[in-house]
PDB file of C-alpha atoms in Angstrom:
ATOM      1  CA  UNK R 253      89.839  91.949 116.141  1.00 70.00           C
ATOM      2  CA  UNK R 254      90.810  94.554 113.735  1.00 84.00           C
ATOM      3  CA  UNK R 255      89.021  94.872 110.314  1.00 92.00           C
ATOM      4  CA  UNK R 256      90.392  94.632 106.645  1.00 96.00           C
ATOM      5  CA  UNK R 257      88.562  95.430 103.943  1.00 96.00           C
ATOM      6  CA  UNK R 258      89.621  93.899 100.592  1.00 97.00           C
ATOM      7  CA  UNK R 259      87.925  95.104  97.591  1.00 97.00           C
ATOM      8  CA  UNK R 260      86.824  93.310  94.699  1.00 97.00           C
ATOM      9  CA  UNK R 261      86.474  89.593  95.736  1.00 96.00           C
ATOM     10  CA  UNK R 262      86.018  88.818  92.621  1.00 97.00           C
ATOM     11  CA  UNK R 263      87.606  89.300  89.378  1.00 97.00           C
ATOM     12  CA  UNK R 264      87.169  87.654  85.658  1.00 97.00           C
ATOM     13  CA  UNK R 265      89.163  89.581  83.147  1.00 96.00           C
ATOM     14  CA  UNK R 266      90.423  89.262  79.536  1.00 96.00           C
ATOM     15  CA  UNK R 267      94.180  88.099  79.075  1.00 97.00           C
ATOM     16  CA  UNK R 268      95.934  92.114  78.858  1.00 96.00           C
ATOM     17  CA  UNK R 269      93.804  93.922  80.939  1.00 97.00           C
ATOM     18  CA  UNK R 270      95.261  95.124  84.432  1.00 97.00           C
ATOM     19  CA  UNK R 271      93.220  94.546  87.765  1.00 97.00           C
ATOM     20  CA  UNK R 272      92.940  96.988  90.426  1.00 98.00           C
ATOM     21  CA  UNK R 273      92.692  95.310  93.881  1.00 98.00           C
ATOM     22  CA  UNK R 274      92.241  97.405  96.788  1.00 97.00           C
ATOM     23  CA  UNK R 275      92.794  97.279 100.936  1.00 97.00           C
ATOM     24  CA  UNK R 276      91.824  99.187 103.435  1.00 96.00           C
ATOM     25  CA  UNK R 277      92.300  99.219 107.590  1.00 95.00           C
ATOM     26  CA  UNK R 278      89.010  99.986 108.840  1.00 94.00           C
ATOM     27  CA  UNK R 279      89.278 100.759 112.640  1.00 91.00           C
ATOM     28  CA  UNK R 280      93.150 100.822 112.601  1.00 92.00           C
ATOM     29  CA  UNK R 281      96.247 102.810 110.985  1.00 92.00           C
ATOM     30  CA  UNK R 282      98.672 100.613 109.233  1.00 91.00           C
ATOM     31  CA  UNK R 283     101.975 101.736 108.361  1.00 89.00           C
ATOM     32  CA  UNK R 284     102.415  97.719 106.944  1.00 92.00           C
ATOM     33  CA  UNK R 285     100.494  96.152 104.572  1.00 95.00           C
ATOM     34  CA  UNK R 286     101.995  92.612 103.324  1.00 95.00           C
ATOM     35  CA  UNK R 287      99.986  90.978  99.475  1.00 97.00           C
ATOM     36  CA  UNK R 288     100.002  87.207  98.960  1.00 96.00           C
ATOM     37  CA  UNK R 289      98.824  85.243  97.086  1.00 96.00           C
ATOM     38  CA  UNK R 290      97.127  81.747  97.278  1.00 93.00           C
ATOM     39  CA  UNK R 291      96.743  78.892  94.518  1.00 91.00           C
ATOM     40  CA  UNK R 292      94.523  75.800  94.912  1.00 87.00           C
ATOM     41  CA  UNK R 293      96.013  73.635  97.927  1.00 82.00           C
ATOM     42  CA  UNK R 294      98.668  75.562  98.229  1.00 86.00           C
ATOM     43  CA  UNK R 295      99.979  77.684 101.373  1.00 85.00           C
ATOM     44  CA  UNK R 296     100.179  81.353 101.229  1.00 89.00           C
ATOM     45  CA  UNK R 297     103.039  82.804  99.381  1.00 91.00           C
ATOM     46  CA  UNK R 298     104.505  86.419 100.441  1.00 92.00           C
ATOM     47  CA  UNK R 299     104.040  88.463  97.573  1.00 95.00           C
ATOM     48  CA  UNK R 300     105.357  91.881  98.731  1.00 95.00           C
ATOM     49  CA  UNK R 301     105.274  94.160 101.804  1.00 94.00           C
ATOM     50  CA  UNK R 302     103.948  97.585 101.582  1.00 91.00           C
ATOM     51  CA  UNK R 303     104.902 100.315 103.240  1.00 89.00           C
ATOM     52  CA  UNK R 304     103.047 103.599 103.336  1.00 88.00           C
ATOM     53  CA  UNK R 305     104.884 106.405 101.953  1.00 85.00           C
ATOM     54  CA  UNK R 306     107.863 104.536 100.594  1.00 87.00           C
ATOM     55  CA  UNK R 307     108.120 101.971  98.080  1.00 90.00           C
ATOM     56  CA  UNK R 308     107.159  98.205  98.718  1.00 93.00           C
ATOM     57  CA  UNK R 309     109.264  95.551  99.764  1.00 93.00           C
ATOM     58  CA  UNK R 310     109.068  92.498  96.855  1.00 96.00           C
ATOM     59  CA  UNK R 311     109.846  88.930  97.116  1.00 94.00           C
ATOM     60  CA  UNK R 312     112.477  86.881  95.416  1.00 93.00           C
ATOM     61  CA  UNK R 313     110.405  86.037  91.770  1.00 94.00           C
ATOM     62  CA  UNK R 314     107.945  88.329  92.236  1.00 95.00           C
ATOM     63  CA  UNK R 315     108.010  91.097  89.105  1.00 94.00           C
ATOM     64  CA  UNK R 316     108.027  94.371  90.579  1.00 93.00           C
ATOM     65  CA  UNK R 317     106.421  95.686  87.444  1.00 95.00           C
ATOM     66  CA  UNK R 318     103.752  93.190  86.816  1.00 96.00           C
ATOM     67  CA  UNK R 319     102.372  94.054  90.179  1.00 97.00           C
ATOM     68  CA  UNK R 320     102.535  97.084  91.001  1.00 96.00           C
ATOM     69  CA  UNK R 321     101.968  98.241  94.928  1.00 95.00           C
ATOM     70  CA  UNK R 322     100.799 101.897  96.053  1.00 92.00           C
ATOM     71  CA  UNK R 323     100.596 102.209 100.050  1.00 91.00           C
ATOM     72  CA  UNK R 324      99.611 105.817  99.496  1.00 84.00           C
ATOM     73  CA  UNK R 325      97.879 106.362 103.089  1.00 90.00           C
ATOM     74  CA  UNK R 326      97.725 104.308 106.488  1.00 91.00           C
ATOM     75  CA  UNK R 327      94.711 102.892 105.434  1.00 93.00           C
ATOM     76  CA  UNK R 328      95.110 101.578 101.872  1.00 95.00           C
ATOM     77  CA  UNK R 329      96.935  99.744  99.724  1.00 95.00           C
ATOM     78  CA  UNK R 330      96.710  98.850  95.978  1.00 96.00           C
ATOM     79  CA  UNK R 331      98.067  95.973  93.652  1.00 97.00           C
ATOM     80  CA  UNK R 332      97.796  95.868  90.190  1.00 97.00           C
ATOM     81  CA  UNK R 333      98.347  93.111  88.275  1.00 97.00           C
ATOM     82  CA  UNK R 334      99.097  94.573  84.952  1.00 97.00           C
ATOM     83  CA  UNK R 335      98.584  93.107  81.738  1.00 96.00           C
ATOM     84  CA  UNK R 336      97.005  89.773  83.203  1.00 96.00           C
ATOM     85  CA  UNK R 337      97.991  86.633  81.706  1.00 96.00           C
ATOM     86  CA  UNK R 338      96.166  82.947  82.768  1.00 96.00           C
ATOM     87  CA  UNK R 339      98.987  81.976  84.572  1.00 95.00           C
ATOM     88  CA  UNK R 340      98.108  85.171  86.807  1.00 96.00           C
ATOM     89  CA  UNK R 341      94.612  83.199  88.161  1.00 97.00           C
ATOM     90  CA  UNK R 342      94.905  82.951  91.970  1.00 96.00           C
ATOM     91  CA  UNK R 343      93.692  84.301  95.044  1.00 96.00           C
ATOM     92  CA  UNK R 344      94.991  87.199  96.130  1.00 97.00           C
ATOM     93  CA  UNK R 345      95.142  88.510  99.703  1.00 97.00           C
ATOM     94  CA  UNK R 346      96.441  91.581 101.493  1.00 97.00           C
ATOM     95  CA  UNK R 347      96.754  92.174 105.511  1.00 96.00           C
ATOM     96  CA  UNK R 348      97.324  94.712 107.481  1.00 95.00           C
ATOM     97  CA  UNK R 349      99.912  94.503 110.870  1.00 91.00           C
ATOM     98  CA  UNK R 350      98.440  96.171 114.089  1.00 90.00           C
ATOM     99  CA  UNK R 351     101.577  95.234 116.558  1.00 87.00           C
ATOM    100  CA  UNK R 352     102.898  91.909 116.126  1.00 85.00           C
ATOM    101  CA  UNK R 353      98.920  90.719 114.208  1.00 89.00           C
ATOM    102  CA  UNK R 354      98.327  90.510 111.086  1.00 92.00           C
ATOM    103  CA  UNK R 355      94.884  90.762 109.815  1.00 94.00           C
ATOM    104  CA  UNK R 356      93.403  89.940 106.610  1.00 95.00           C
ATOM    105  CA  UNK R 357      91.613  91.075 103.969  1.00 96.00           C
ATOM    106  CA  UNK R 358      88.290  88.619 102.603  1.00 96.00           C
ATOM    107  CA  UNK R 359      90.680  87.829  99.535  1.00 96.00           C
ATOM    108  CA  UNK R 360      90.638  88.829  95.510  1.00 97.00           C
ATOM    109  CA  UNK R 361      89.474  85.457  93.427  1.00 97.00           C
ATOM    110  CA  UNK R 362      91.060  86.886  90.352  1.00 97.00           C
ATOM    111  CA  UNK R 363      90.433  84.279  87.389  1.00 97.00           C
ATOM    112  CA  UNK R 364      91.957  85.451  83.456  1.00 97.00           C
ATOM    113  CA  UNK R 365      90.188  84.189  80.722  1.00 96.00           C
TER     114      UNK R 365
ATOM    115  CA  UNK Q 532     115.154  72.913 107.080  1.00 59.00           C
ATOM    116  CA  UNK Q 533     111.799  74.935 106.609  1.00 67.00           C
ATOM    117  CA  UNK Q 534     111.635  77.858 109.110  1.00 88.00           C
ATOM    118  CA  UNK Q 535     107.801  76.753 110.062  1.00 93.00           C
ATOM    119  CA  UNK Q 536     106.827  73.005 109.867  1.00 94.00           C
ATOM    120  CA  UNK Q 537     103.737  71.577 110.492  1.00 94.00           C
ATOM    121  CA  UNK Q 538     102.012  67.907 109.752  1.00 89.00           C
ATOM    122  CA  UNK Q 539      99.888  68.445 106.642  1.00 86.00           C
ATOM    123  CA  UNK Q 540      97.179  65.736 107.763  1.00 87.00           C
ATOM    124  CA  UNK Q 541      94.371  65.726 107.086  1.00 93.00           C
ATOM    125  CA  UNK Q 542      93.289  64.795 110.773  1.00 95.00           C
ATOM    126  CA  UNK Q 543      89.913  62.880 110.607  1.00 96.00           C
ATOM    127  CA  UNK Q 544      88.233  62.725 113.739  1.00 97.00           C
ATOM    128  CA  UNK Q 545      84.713  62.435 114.933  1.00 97.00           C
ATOM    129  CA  UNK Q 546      82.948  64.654 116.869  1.00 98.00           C
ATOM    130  CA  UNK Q 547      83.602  65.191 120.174  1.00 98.00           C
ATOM    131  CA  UNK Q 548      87.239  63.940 119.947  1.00 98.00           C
ATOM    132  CA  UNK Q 549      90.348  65.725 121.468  1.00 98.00           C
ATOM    133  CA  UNK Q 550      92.894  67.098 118.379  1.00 97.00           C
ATOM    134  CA  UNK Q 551      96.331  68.041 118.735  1.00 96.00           C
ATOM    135  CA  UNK Q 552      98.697  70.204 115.885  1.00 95.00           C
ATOM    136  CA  UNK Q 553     102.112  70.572 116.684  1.00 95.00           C
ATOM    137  CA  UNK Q 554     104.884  73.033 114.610  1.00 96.00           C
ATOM    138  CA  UNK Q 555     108.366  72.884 114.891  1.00 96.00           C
ATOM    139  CA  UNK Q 556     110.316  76.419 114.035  1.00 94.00           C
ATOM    140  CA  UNK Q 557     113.321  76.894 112.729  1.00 93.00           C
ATOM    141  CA  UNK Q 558     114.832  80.323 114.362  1.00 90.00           C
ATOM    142  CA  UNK Q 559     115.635  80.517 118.173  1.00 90.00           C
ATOM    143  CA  UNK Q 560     115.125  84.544 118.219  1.00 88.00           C
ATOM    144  CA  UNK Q 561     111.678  83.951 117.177  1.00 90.00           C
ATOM    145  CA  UNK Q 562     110.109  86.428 118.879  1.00 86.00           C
ATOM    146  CA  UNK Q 563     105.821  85.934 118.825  1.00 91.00           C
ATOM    147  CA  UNK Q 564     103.110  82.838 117.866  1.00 94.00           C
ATOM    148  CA  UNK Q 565      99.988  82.482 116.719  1.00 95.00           C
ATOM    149  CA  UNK Q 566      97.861  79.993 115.184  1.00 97.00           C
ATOM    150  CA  UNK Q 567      95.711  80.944 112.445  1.00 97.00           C
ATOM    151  CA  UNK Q 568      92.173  79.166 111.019  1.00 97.00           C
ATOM    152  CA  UNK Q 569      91.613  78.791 107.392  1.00 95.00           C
ATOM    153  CA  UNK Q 570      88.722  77.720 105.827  1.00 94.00           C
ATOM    154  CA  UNK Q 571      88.409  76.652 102.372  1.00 90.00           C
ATOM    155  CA  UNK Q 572      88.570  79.539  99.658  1.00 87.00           C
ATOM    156  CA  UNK Q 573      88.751  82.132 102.724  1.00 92.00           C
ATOM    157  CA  UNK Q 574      91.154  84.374 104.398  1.00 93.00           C
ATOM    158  CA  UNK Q 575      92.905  83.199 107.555  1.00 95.00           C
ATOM    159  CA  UNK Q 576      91.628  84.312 110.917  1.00 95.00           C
ATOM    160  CA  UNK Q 577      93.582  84.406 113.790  1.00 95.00           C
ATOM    161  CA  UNK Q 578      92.668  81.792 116.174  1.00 96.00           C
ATOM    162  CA  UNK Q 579      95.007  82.579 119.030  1.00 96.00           C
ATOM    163  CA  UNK Q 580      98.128  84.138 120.133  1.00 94.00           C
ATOM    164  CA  UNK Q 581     100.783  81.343 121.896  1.00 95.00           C
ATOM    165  CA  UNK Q 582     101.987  83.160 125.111  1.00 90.00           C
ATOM    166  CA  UNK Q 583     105.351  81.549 126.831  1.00 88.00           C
ATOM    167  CA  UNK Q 584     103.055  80.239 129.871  1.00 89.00           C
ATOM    168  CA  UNK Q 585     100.313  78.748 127.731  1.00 89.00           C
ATOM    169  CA  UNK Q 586      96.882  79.609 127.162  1.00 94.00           C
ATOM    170  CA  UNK Q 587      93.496  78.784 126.788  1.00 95.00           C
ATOM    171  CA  UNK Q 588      90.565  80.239 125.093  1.00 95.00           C
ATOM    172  CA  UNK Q 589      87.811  77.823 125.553  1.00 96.00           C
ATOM    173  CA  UNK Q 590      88.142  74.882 123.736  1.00 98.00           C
ATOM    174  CA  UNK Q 591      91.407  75.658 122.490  1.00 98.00           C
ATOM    175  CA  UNK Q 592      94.395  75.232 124.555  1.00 97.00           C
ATOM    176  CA  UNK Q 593      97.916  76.450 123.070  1.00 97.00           C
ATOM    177  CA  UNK Q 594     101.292  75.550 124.660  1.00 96.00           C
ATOM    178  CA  UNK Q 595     104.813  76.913 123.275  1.00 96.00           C
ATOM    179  CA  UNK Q 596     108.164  74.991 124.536  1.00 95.00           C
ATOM    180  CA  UNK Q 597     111.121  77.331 123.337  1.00 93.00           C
ATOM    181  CA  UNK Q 598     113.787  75.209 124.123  1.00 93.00           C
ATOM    182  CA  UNK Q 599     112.524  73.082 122.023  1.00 94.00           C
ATOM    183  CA  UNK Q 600     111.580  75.601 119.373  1.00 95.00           C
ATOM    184  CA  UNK Q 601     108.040  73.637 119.443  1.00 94.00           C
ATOM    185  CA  UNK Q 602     104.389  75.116 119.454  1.00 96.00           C
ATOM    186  CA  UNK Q 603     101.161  73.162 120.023  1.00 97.00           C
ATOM    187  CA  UNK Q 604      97.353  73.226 119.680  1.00 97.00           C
ATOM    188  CA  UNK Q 605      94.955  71.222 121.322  1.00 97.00           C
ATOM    189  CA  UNK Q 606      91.493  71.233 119.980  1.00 98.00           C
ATOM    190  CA  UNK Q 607      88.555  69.370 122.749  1.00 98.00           C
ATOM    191  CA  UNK Q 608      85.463  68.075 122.468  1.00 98.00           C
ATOM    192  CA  UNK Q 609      86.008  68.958 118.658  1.00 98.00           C
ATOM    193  CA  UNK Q 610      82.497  70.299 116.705  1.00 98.00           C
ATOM    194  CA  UNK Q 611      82.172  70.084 113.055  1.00 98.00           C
ATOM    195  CA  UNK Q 612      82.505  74.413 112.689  1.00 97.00           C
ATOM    196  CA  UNK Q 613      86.625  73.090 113.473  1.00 98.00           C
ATOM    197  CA  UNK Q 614      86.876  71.090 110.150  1.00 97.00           C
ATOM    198  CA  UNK Q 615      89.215  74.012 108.827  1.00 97.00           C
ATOM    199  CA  UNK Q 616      93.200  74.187 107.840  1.00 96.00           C
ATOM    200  CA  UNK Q 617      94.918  75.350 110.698  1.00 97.00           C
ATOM    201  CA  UNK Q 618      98.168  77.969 110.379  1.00 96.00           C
ATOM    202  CA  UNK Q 619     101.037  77.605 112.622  1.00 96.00           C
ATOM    203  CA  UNK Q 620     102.426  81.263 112.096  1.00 94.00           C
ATOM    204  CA  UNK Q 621     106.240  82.481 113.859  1.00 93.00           C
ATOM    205  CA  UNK Q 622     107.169  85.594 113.712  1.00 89.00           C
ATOM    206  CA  UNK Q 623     110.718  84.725 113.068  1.00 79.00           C
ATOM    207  CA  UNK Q 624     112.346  88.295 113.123  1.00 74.00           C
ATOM    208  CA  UNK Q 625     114.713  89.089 116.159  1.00 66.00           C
ATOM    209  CA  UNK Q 626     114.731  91.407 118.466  1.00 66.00           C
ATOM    210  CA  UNK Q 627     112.975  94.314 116.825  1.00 70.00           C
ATOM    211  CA  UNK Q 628     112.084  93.057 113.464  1.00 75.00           C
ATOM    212  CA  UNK Q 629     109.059  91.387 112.021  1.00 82.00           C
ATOM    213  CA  UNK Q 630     109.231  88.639 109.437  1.00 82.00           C
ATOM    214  CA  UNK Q 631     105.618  86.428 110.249  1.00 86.00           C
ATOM    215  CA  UNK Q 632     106.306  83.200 108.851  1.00 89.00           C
ATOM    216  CA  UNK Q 633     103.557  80.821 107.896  1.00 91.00           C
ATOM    217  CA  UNK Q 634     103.403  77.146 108.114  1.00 92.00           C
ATOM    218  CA  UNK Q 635     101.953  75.287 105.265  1.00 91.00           C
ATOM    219  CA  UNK Q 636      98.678  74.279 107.799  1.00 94.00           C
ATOM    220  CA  UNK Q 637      97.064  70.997 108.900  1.00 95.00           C
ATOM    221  CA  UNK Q 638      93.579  70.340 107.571  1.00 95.00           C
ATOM    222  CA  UNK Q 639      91.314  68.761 110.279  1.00 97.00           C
ATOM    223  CA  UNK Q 640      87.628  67.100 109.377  1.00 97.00           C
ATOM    224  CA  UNK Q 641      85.899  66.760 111.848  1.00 98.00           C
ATOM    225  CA  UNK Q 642      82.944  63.652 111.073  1.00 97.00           C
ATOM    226  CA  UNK Q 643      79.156  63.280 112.644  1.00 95.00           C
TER     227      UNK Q 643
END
């Protein structure tokens, strides 16, 4: 299958500082990227959609300016979580659609001290 | 009614056992279906695709009945390496559209 490359896996930050993740396509272009996120026991939770070259697609209760999406090629997409907060801990994962597939990224383990 | 249900579990069974998920979905125009593996504190992996006449893939046997909206995994002769949450995904856009829709997974241990 295809590869995604997600980039850190592992983040432990001070409460204020914003968090870079990054995800990339390897062997494929991908005009869609989708960002969820995960928290203990729980089932994945749609963040956003990104789309490359226009602005991302956000879900109902998810701040658009707390995280902070920027598809700016077929291969990558960022989020940042800006000025972390505790309640922010979870881990975070990004996939990339190749037809009707998604495929996902190894996952961010963000944790905010 | 959740668009993408699935039997939480946890399914215990011993080794060598036969193991079967079902998920029930919500929206008739649902157009593809997969089921996804997920082990703890990792990414899902796409297991299979469901096609309308069934398929296989070794072990794994998937069946989807669209009348009754009703997808199905069958897991033989079941080795430890299953033990894993396993991800009933729909995608539940029409015609043209794309809205993959994840059930909330069935954990399965599988015991020496």
């Amino acid at each position: 299958g295809a590869v995604v490359s997600q980039h850190p896996s592992r983040v432990i930050c001070k409460s204020g500082t914003s968090v870079k993740i990054e995800c990339r396509s390897l062997d494929f272009q991908a005009t869609t990227m989708f960002w969820y996120r995960q928290f203990p026991k729980q089932s994945l939770m749609l963040m956003a959609t990104s789309n490359e070259g226009s602005k991302a697609t956000y879900e109902q209760g998810v701040e658009k300016d707390k995280f902070l999406i920027n598809h700016a090629s077929l291969t990558l997409s960022t989020l940042t979580v800006t000025s972390a907060h505790p309640e922010d801990s979870s881990f975070y994962i990004c996939s990339a659609r190749q037809g009707d597939i998604q495929y996902f990224g190894a996952g961010t383990r963000l944790s905010v001290l | 009614r959740k668009e993408v249900e699935q039997d939480p579990g946890p399914f215990n069974v011993p080794e060598g056992a036969t193991v079967a998920f079902n998920c029930t979905y919500s929206n008739s125009a649902s157009q593809s279906f997969f089921w996804y593996r997920q082990d703890c504190r990792k990414e899902p992996k796409l297991l299979m695709s469901v096609y309308s006449s069934g398929n296989e893939d070794g072990r794994f046997t998937a069946q989807l009945n669209r009348a009754s909206q009703y997808i199905s995994l069958l897991i033989r002769d079941s080795k430890l390496s299953d033990s894993a949450t396993y991800l009933c995904v729909v995608n539940a856009g029409g015609a043209g559209s794309y809205q993959l829709t994840f059930g909330k997974g069935t954990k399965l241990s599988v015991i020496p």
